Amino acid sequence: MSENEPFDDEIKNYEGELIEFLLSAPLFGFQKSIYYTIKAYFITRKNLTQDMIHKLTGFSRGKISQELKKLVENAFIEKSKISRTGEITYSMDSPKKAIIKNFFNSQKEIFDFYNELNELKKEMNAEKNEIENLYGYTDVYELLTLLTASLPLTMKVIEVLEKELASLEK
Amino acid sequence: MIDQKKINNLLEIIGKIAQNYLENNKGGHIKLLKEKLKDFLTDPIWNEKLILELKNKINKLDLSNEDFTSLWNVINRRLDEDYSDYVERKSHMFEGKIREYEKRVIKFFVRAGKLKGQNYVLATIIGCLLLHKRNGLTQAQMKELTGLSKGAISENLKLMEASPILKKELIKGTRKYLYSLGGDFSAIASGTSVYKFETNEYTKKFLQSMIINLEPFQFRKGHKILLERIQGILSFLEFHRKIVGLITDSEFVKGLGRENS
């Protein structure tokens, strides 16, 4: 049976339930958006063409094309086949790898925020004499200290995610 | 550029002030006068008419040093009481420049939350609750702090109520609820870990029950591939559990507990 064949209705119903779950469960870090809906369909289907996504989701072809481009750029999917008529099949090999990559990317971006948080803390330190008696100073400063102190842990998480991704690549 | 003539007029006044100051405050350093004068000219508080009225009234009392000290003690107490009342009434409103810092920290939560799939409102609420963990917040206070709509706040708090992290308490004698993230950072971190493990377990059960429900349809088109993909997600969940374990057992999270014990 080809992996590109359409699903029977009963299976499609379960797939719909799973897509809804993926988009709403906080654990996956997905959002209810066109980008994540398409990504979720790649998790359930593996191989999809633009036409198949259009039939499954009803999203416009233009929008689908834009989001597919982003998914390819972010290395979540790849072009796996081009038919004689020029139709492209996109593939997501491993759902595990895709979800881990999602986490990895977000952790890396959060890592960049640390510089900003450190800057913010430095500003507060520089103004300490004028602001330390203001109501709320301790609350903001304490939280900033905590966030900046969590940097080594974030780095450790990134390292573990990176290792896992590398082993999945192999 | 200020007209030189006008500057000369001002300098004439300054000269008289300096002369009076040095004569009336024998040994008074000119540096002190400079500081006081600059503060008087630049701080908007000195434009307050009531302050001048207060000064005139006190001057008319013609108090001795001793009487003034007792009066000042009374004023001092009143100011402290008013400040406590204000803080109690507006405990959710940080002061002056701290409000700006608060907004910048919340922006961080919104951006970081977006990366984790959280919506803007939810991430803003989490940021606010972390910053105001000492006193907690009511829905009305959250609205005042963030400018978000009452409906959006209420809807997202309902979502958070499903997690053990959010604490909701009825304020005595009112119909209002106080929301908080339940104690110190250690308690929040431990609540978050429990929640992540629970979510992982719930997701695992959801997927396992879907596999069972799919069994009768094993010869239908799509069954094989969907099953394989669900197994892939289950494999991710195992890895996710490891990551949550790594965070929970980290020195950083354990250190939070030690700081509070």
CSV table of C-alpha atoms in Angstrom, one decimal:
chain,number,residue,atom,x,y,z
A,1,MET,CA,0.0,0.0,0.0
A,2,SER,CA,1.5,3.4,-1.0
A,3,GLU,CA,2.1,5.9,1.8
A,4,ASN,CA,0.5,8.6,-0.4
A,5,GLU,CA,-2.8,6.8,-0.7
A,6,PRO,CA,-5.8,8.6,0.9
A,7,PHE,CA,-7.0,7.4,4.3
A,8,ASP,CA,-10.3,5.6,4.7
A,9,ASP,CA,-12.9,7.6,6.6
A,10,GLU,CA,-12.6,5.8,9.9
A,11,ILE,CA,-8.9,6.3,9.9
A,12,LYS,CA,-9.3,9.9,8.9
A,13,ASN,CA,-11.6,10.5,11.9
A,14,TYR,CA,-8.9,9.3,14.2
A,15,GLU,CA,-6.4,11.3,12.4
A,16,GLY,CA,-8.5,14.5,12.9
A,17,GLU,CA,-8.7,13.8,16.6
A,18,LEU,CA,-4.9,13.4,16.7
A,19,ILE,CA,-4.3,16.6,14.8
A,20,GLU,CA,-6.6,18.5,17.2
A,21,PHE,CA,-4.7,17.0,20.1
A,22,LEU,CA,-1.3,17.9,18.7
A,23,LEU,CA,-2.4,21.5,18.1
A,24,SER,CA,-3.9,22.0,21.6
A,25,ALA,CA,-1.7,19.9,23.9
A,26,PRO,CA,0.9,22.3,25.5
A,27,LEU,CA,3.5,19.5,25.5
A,28,PHE,CA,4.2,19.8,21.8
A,29,GLY,CA,4.6,23.5,21.6
A,30,PHE,CA,2.3,23.8,18.6
A,31,GLN,CA,-0.2,26.6,18.0
A,32,LYS,CA,-3.5,26.7,16.2
A,33,SER,CA,-2.2,28.2,13.0
A,34,ILE,CA,-1.9,27.2,9.3
A,35,TYR,CA,1.8,26.5,9.7
A,36,TYR,CA,1.4,24.2,12.7
A,37,THR,CA,-1.7,22.5,11.2
A,38,ILE,CA,0.3,21.6,8.1
A,39,LYS,CA,3.2,20.4,10.3
A,40,ALA,CA,0.7,18.3,12.3
A,41,TYR,CA,-0.5,16.6,9.1
A,42,PHE,CA,3.0,15.8,8.2
A,43,ILE,CA,3.3,14.1,11.6
A,44,THR,CA,0.3,11.9,10.8
A,45,ARG,CA,0.9,11.3,7.1
A,46,LYS,CA,4.7,11.4,6.4
A,47,ASN,CA,4.3,12.2,2.6
A,48,LEU,CA,2.1,15.0,1.3
A,49,THR,CA,1.7,17.1,-1.9
A,50,GLN,CA,0.3,20.6,-2.0
A,51,ASP,CA,-2.9,19.3,-3.5
A,52,MET,CA,-3.4,16.7,-0.8
A,53,ILE,CA,-2.9,19.4,1.9
A,54,HIS,CA,-5.4,21.6,0.2
A,55,LYS,CA,-8.0,18.7,0.2
A,56,LEU,CA,-7.3,17.9,3.9
A,57,THR,CA,-7.3,21.4,5.3
A,58,GLY,CA,-9.1,23.6,2.8
A,59,PHE,CA,-6.4,26.2,3.1
A,60,SER,CA,-5.6,28.2,0.0
A,61,ARG,CA,-2.9,26.9,-2.3
A,62,GLY,CA,-1.0,30.2,-2.1
A,63,LYS,CA,-0.9,30.0,1.7
A,64,ILE,CA,0.0,26.3,1.7
A,65,SER,CA,2.9,27.0,-0.7
A,66,GLN,CA,4.2,29.8,1.6
A,67,GLU,CA,4.1,27.5,4.7
A,68,LEU,CA,5.7,24.6,2.9
A,69,LYS,CA,8.5,26.8,2.0
A,70,LYS,CA,9.0,27.7,5.6
A,71,LEU,CA,8.8,24.1,6.7
A,72,VAL,CA,11.5,23.2,4.1
A,73,GLU,CA,13.7,26.1,5.2
A,74,ASN,CA,13.4,25.1,8.8
A,75,ALA,CA,14.3,21.5,7.8
A,76,PHE,CA,11.1,19.9,9.2
A,77,ILE,CA,10.3,18.5,5.8
A,78,GLU,CA,12.1,17.9,2.5
A,79,LYS,CA,11.2,17.5,-1.1
A,80,SER,CA,11.3,13.8,-1.7
A,81,LYS,CA,9.9,13.4,-5.2
A,82,ILE,CA,8.9,15.3,-8.2
A,83,SER,CA,6.4,13.7,-10.6
A,84,ARG,CA,6.5,13.9,-14.4
A,85,THR,CA,3.8,16.6,-14.2
A,86,GLY,CA,6.0,18.6,-11.8
A,87,GLU,CA,4.0,17.8,-8.7
A,88,ILE,CA,6.3,17.8,-5.6
A,89,THR,CA,5.9,15.3,-2.7
A,90,TYR,CA,7.2,16.6,0.6
A,91,SER,CA,8.2,14.2,3.4
A,92,MET,CA,8.7,14.2,7.1
A,93,ASP,CA,10.6,11.1,8.0
A,94,SER,CA,10.4,11.0,11.7
A,95,PRO,CA,7.7,12.6,13.9
A,96,LYS,CA,10.0,12.3,16.9
A,97,LYS,CA,12.8,14.2,15.1
A,98,ALA,CA,10.4,16.9,14.0
A,99,ILE,CA,9.0,17.5,17.5
A,100,ILE,CA,12.5,17.5,19.1
A,101,LYS,CA,13.6,19.9,16.4
A,102,ASN,CA,10.7,22.2,17.3
A,103,PHE,CA,11.9,22.2,21.0
A,104,PHE,CA,15.5,22.6,19.9
A,105,ASN,CA,14.7,25.7,17.8
A,106,SER,CA,12.6,27.3,20.6
A,107,GLN,CA,15.3,26.6,23.2
A,108,LYS,CA,17.9,28.1,21.0
A,109,GLU,CA,15.9,31.3,20.5
A,110,ILE,CA,15.2,31.5,24.2
A,111,PHE,CA,19.0,31.2,24.7
A,112,ASP,CA,19.4,34.4,22.6
A,113,PHE,CA,17.0,36.2,25.1
A,114,TYR,CA,19.6,35.7,27.9
A,115,ASN,CA,21.7,38.5,26.5
A,116,GLU,CA,18.7,40.8,26.7
A,117,LEU,CA,17.8,39.7,30.2
A,118,ASN,CA,21.4,40.3,31.3
A,119,GLU,CA,21.3,43.7,29.8
A,120,LEU,CA,18.1,44.5,31.7
A,121,LYS,CA,19.7,43.3,34.9
A,122,LYS,CA,22.7,45.5,34.3
A,123,GLU,CA,20.5,48.5,33.7
A,124,MET,CA,18.7,47.8,37.0
A,125,ASN,CA,22.1,47.4,38.8
A,126,ALA,CA,23.3,50.7,37.3
A,127,GLU,CA,20.2,52.5,38.6
A,128,LYS,CA,20.1,50.6,41.9
A,129,ASN,CA,20.5,53.7,44.1
A,130,GLU,CA,17.5,55.5,42.6
A,131,ILE,CA,15.1,52.5,42.2
A,132,GLU,CA,15.9,50.0,44.9
A,133,ASN,CA,13.4,51.6,47.3
A,134,LEU,CA,10.6,51.7,44.8
A,135,TYR,CA,7.7,49.3,45.3
A,136,GLY,CA,8.2,46.2,43.1
A,137,TYR,CA,12.0,46.4,42.7
A,138,THR,CA,12.6,43.2,44.7
A,139,ASP,CA,9.9,41.3,42.7
A,140,VAL,CA,11.3,42.3,39.3
A,141,TYR,CA,15.0,41.9,40.3
A,142,GLU,CA,14.4,38.5,41.9
A,143,LEU,CA,12.7,37.1,38.8
A,144,LEU,CA,15.4,38.6,36.5
A,145,THR,CA,18.1,37.0,38.7
A,146,LEU,CA,16.3,33.7,38.6
A,147,LEU,CA,15.9,33.8,34.8
A,148,THR,CA,19.5,34.7,34.1
A,149,ALA,CA,20.7,32.0,36.6
A,150,SER,CA,18.8,29.3,34.6
A,151,LEU,CA,21.2,29.8,31.6
A,152,PRO,CA,23.4,26.8,32.4
A,153,LEU,CA,20.4,24.6,32.6
A,154,THR,CA,19.0,25.9,29.2
A,155,MET,CA,22.5,25.2,27.7
A,156,LYS,CA,22.4,21.6,29.1
A,157,VAL,CA,18.9,21.0,27.6
A,158,ILE,CA,20.1,22.4,24.2
A,159,GLU,CA,23.1,20.0,24.4
A,160,VAL,CA,20.9,17.0,25.1
A,161,LEU,CA,18.4,17.9,22.3
A,162,GLU,CA,21.3,18.4,19.9
A,163,LYS,CA,22.8,15.0,20.7
A,164,GLU,CA,19.4,13.3,20.3
A,165,LEU,CA,18.9,15.1,16.9
A,166,ALA,CA,22.4,14.0,15.8
A,167,SER,CA,21.7,10.4,16.7
A,168,LEU,CA,18.3,10.5,14.9
A,169,GLU,CA,20.1,11.9,11.8
A,170,LYS,CA,22.3,8.8,11.8
B,1,MET,CA,19.5,79.2,23.1
B,2,ILE,CA,18.4,81.2,26.1
B,3,ASP,CA,18.7,85.0,25.8
B,4,GLN,CA,21.8,86.2,27.7
B,5,LYS,CA,19.8,89.0,29.3
B,6,LYS,CA,17.4,86.5,30.8
B,7,ILE,CA,20.3,84.4,32.0
B,8,ASN,CA,21.8,87.5,33.7
B,9,ASN,CA,18.4,88.1,35.5
B,10,LEU,CA,18.4,84.5,36.7
B,11,LEU,CA,22.0,84.7,37.9
B,12,GLU,CA,21.2,87.8,39.9
B,13,ILE,CA,18.5,85.9,41.8
B,14,ILE,CA,20.9,83.0,42.2
B,15,GLY,CA,23.5,85.3,43.7
B,16,LYS,CA,21.0,86.6,46.3
B,17,ILE,CA,19.9,83.1,47.1
B,18,ALA,CA,23.5,82.0,47.6
B,19,GLN,CA,24.3,85.0,49.8
B,20,ASN,CA,21.2,84.4,52.0
B,21,TYR,CA,22.0,80.7,52.2
B,22,LEU,CA,25.6,81.2,53.2
B,23,GLU,CA,24.8,83.9,55.8
B,24,ASN,CA,21.8,82.0,57.3
B,25,ASN,CA,23.5,78.6,57.3
B,26,LYS,CA,26.9,79.3,58.7
B,27,GLY,CA,29.3,76.6,57.5
B,28,GLY,CA,26.6,75.3,55.0
B,29,HIS,CA,28.4,74.0,52.0
B,30,ILE,CA,27.5,75.4,48.6
B,31,LYS,CA,27.3,71.8,47.3
B,32,LEU,CA,24.3,71.2,49.4
B,33,LEU,CA,22.6,74.3,48.1
B,34,LYS,CA,23.3,73.3,44.6
B,35,GLU,CA,21.7,69.9,45.1
B,36,LYS,CA,18.6,71.3,46.9
B,37,LEU,CA,18.2,74.0,44.2
B,38,LYS,CA,18.5,71.6,41.3
B,39,ASP,CA,16.0,69.2,42.9
B,40,PHE,CA,13.6,72.2,43.6
B,41,LEU,CA,13.8,73.4,40.0
B,42,THR,CA,13.6,70.0,38.3
B,43,ASP,CA,11.4,67.7,40.4
B,44,PRO,CA,7.7,68.2,39.5
B,45,ILE,CA,6.7,67.6,43.2
B,46,TRP,CA,7.7,71.2,44.0
B,47,ASN,CA,5.2,72.5,41.5
B,48,GLU,CA,2.5,71.1,43.8
B,49,LYS,CA,0.5,74.1,45.2
B,50,LEU,CA,-0.5,72.1,48.3
B,51,ILE,CA,3.2,71.8,49.3
B,52,LEU,CA,3.5,75.6,49.2
B,53,GLU,CA,0.3,75.9,51.2
B,54,LEU,CA,1.6,73.4,53.8
B,55,LYS,CA,4.8,75.3,54.1
B,56,ASN,CA,3.0,78.7,54.6
B,57,LYS,CA,0.7,77.2,57.2
B,58,ILE,CA,3.6,75.6,59.1
B,59,ASN,CA,5.6,78.9,58.9
B,60,LYS,CA,2.6,80.8,60.4
B,61,LEU,CA,2.6,78.4,63.4
B,62,ASP,CA,6.1,79.8,64.2
B,63,LEU,CA,7.2,76.6,65.9
B,64,SER,CA,10.3,76.1,68.0
B,65,ASN,CA,12.8,73.4,66.9
B,66,GLU,CA,11.4,71.1,69.5
B,67,ASP,CA,7.8,71.6,68.4
B,68,PHE,CA,8.7,71.2,64.8
B,69,THR,CA,10.4,67.8,65.6
B,70,SER,CA,7.2,66.6,67.2
B,71,LEU,CA,5.1,67.8,64.3
B,72,TRP,CA,7.5,66.2,61.9
B,73,ASN,CA,7.2,62.8,63.7
B,74,VAL,CA,3.4,63.1,63.3
B,75,ILE,CA,3.7,63.9,59.6
B,76,ASN,CA,6.2,61.1,59.2
B,77,ARG,CA,3.8,58.5,60.7
B,78,ARG,CA,1.0,59.8,58.5
B,79,LEU,CA,3.1,59.4,55.3
B,80,ASP,CA,4.0,55.9,56.3
B,81,GLU,CA,0.3,55.0,56.9
B,82,ASP,CA,-0.7,56.5,53.6
B,83,TYR,CA,2.0,54.6,51.8
B,84,SER,CA,0.9,51.3,53.4
B,85,ASP,CA,-2.7,52.0,52.4
B,86,TYR,CA,-1.7,52.8,48.9
B,87,VAL,CA,0.4,49.6,48.5
B,88,GLU,CA,-2.4,47.5,49.9
B,89,ARG,CA,-4.9,49.1,47.6
B,90,LYS,CA,-2.6,49.1,44.6
B,91,SER,CA,-0.5,46.1,45.5
B,92,HIS,CA,-0.5,45.1,41.9
B,93,MET,CA,0.9,48.4,40.7
B,94,PHE,CA,4.7,48.6,40.8
B,95,GLU,CA,6.2,52.1,41.3
B,96,GLY,CA,7.6,54.5,38.7
B,97,LYS,CA,10.5,53.1,36.7
B,98,ILE,CA,9.8,49.6,38.0
B,99,ARG,CA,6.7,49.5,35.9
B,100,GLU,CA,8.9,49.9,32.8
B,101,TYR,CA,11.1,47.0,33.8
B,102,GLU,CA,8.0,45.0,34.6
B,103,LYS,CA,6.7,45.6,31.1
B,104,ARG,CA,10.0,44.5,29.5
B,105,VAL,CA,10.1,41.3,31.6
B,106,ILE,CA,6.6,40.5,30.5
B,107,LYS,CA,7.6,41.1,26.8
B,108,PHE,CA,10.2,38.4,27.4
B,109,PHE,CA,7.6,36.0,28.6
B,110,VAL,CA,5.4,36.7,25.6
B,111,ARG,CA,8.2,36.1,23.1
B,112,ALA,CA,9.5,33.0,24.9
B,113,GLY,CA,5.9,31.7,25.3
B,114,LYS,CA,5.2,32.1,21.6
B,115,LEU,CA,8.2,29.8,20.9
B,116,LYS,CA,6.6,27.2,23.2
B,117,GLY,CA,3.3,27.5,21.5
B,118,GLN,CA,1.6,29.7,24.2
B,119,ASN,CA,-0.7,32.4,23.1
B,120,TYR,CA,0.0,36.1,23.9
B,121,VAL,CA,-2.6,36.3,26.6
B,122,LEU,CA,-1.5,33.2,28.4
B,123,ALA,CA,2.2,34.1,28.3
B,124,THR,CA,1.3,37.6,29.6
B,125,ILE,CA,-0.7,36.2,32.5
B,126,ILE,CA,2.1,33.8,33.4
B,127,GLY,CA,4.6,36.7,33.4
B,128,CYS,CA,2.4,38.9,35.6
B,129,LEU,CA,1.7,36.1,38.0
B,130,LEU,CA,5.5,35.3,38.4
B,131,LEU,CA,6.2,39.0,39.0
B,132,HIS,CA,3.4,39.4,41.4
B,133,LYS,CA,3.8,36.0,43.2
B,134,ARG,CA,4.0,37.7,46.6
B,135,ASN,CA,0.4,39.0,46.6
B,136,GLY,CA,-1.3,37.3,43.7
B,137,LEU,CA,-3.7,39.1,41.4
B,138,THR,CA,-7.4,39.3,40.8
B,139,GLN,CA,-8.8,39.3,37.3
B,140,ALA,CA,-9.5,43.0,37.5
B,141,GLN,CA,-5.9,43.7,38.6
B,142,MET,CA,-4.6,41.6,35.7
B,143,LYS,CA,-6.8,43.7,33.3
B,144,GLU,CA,-5.5,46.9,34.8
B,145,LEU,CA,-1.9,45.7,34.5
B,146,THR,CA,-2.0,44.3,31.0
B,147,GLY,CA,-4.9,46.1,29.2
B,148,LEU,CA,-6.2,42.7,28.1
B,149,SER,CA,-9.9,42.1,27.9
B,150,LYS,CA,-11.7,40.5,30.8
B,151,GLY,CA,-13.0,37.7,28.6
B,152,ALA,CA,-9.5,36.8,27.3
B,153,ILE,CA,-8.1,36.8,30.8
B,154,SER,CA,-10.9,34.7,32.2
B,155,GLU,CA,-10.7,32.2,29.3
B,156,ASN,CA,-7.0,31.7,29.7
B,157,LEU,CA,-7.2,31.4,33.5
B,158,LYS,CA,-9.7,28.6,33.0
B,159,LEU,CA,-7.1,26.8,30.8
B,160,MET,CA,-4.5,27.3,33.5
B,161,GLU,CA,-6.8,26.0,36.2
B,162,ALA,CA,-6.3,22.5,34.8
B,163,SER,CA,-2.7,22.6,35.9
B,164,PRO,CA,-1.6,22.3,39.5
B,165,ILE,CA,0.5,25.4,39.1
B,166,LEU,CA,-2.3,27.9,39.4
B,167,LYS,CA,-3.8,28.6,42.8
B,168,LYS,CA,-7.3,30.2,43.0
B,169,GLU,CA,-8.6,31.5,46.4
B,170,LEU,CA,-11.9,33.3,47.1
B,171,ILE,CA,-11.2,36.6,48.8
B,172,LYS,CA,-13.2,36.7,52.0
B,173,GLY,CA,-16.3,38.8,52.0
B,174,THR,CA,-16.2,39.3,48.2
B,175,ARG,CA,-17.0,37.3,45.1
B,176,LYS,CA,-13.5,37.9,43.7
B,177,TYR,CA,-10.8,35.3,43.4
B,178,LEU,CA,-7.1,35.8,44.0
B,179,TYR,CA,-4.9,34.0,41.5
B,180,SER,CA,-1.3,33.0,42.2
B,181,LEU,CA,1.3,30.6,41.1
B,182,GLY,CA,1.4,29.1,44.6
B,183,GLY,CA,4.3,30.2,46.7
B,184,ASP,CA,8.0,30.6,46.1
B,185,PHE,CA,10.0,29.8,43.0
B,186,SER,CA,10.8,26.3,44.4
B,187,ALA,CA,7.1,25.5,44.8
B,188,ILE,CA,6.4,26.8,41.3
B,189,ALA,CA,9.3,24.8,39.8
B,190,SER,CA,8.2,21.7,41.5
B,191,GLY,CA,4.5,22.3,40.5
B,192,THR,CA,5.7,22.8,36.9
B,193,SER,CA,7.6,19.5,36.9
B,194,VAL,CA,4.6,17.6,38.3
B,195,TYR,CA,2.5,19.2,35.6
B,196,LYS,CA,4.9,18.2,32.8
B,197,PHE,CA,5.1,14.6,34.0
B,198,GLU,CA,1.3,14.5,34.3
B,199,THR,CA,0.9,16.0,30.8
B,200,ASN,CA,3.4,13.4,29.4
B,201,GLU,CA,1.4,10.6,31.1
B,202,TYR,CA,-1.9,11.9,29.9
B,203,THR,CA,-0.6,12.2,26.3
B,204,LYS,CA,0.8,8.7,26.4
B,205,LYS,CA,-2.5,7.3,27.6
B,206,PHE,CA,-4.4,9.2,24.9
B,207,LEU,CA,-2.1,7.8,22.2
B,208,GLN,CA,-2.2,4.3,23.6
B,209,SER,CA,-6.0,4.3,23.7
B,210,MET,CA,-6.0,5.6,20.1
B,211,ILE,CA,-3.8,2.6,19.1
B,212,ILE,CA,-6.4,0.2,20.7
B,213,ASN,CA,-9.3,2.0,19.1
B,214,LEU,CA,-7.6,1.7,15.7
B,215,GLU,CA,-7.2,-2.1,16.0
B,216,PRO,CA,-10.5,-3.0,14.4
B,217,PHE,CA,-9.5,-1.0,11.4
B,218,GLN,CA,-6.1,-2.6,10.7
B,219,PHE,CA,-7.0,-3.4,7.1
B,220,ARG,CA,-8.3,0.1,6.3
B,221,LYS,CA,-6.3,2.5,4.1
B,222,GLY,CA,-4.1,4.7,6.3
B,223,HIS,CA,-4.0,2.4,9.3
B,224,LYS,CA,-0.4,1.3,9.0
B,225,ILE,CA,1.1,4.7,8.4
B,226,LEU,CA,-1.0,6.4,11.2
B,227,LEU,CA,0.0,3.6,13.6
B,228,GLU,CA,3.7,4.1,12.8
B,229,ARG,CA,3.4,7.8,13.3
B,230,ILE,CA,1.7,7.4,16.7
B,231,GLN,CA,4.5,5.1,17.7
B,232,GLY,CA,6.9,7.8,16.6
B,233,ILE,CA,5.1,10.4,18.9
B,234,LEU,CA,5.2,7.8,21.8
B,235,SER,CA,9.0,7.5,21.3
B,236,PHE,CA,9.2,11.3,21.6
B,237,LEU,CA,7.3,11.1,24.8
B,238,GLU,CA,9.9,8.8,26.3
B,239,PHE,CA,12.6,11.4,25.4
B,240,HIS,CA,10.5,14.2,26.8
B,241,ARG,CA,10.2,12.4,30.1
B,242,LYS,CA,14.0,12.3,30.2
B,243,ILE,CA,14.3,16.0,29.6
B,244,VAL,CA,11.8,16.8,32.3
B,245,GLY,CA,13.7,14.6,34.6
B,246,LEU,CA,17.0,16.3,33.7
B,247,ILE,CA,15.4,19.7,34.5
B,248,THR,CA,13.8,18.5,37.8
B,249,ASP,CA,17.0,16.9,39.0
B,250,SER,CA,19.2,19.8,37.9
B,251,GLU,CA,21.3,21.8,40.4
B,252,PHE,CA,19.4,24.9,39.4
B,253,VAL,CA,16.0,23.5,40.4
B,254,LYS,CA,17.4,21.8,43.5
B,255,GLY,CA,19.1,25.1,44.5
B,256,LEU,CA,15.7,26.8,44.5
B,257,GLY,CA,14.5,24.3,47.1
B,258,ARG,CA,17.7,24.8,49.2
B,259,GLU,CA,17.3,28.6,49.1
B,260,ASN,CA,13.8,28.4,50.6
B,261,SER,CA,14.5,25.7,53.2
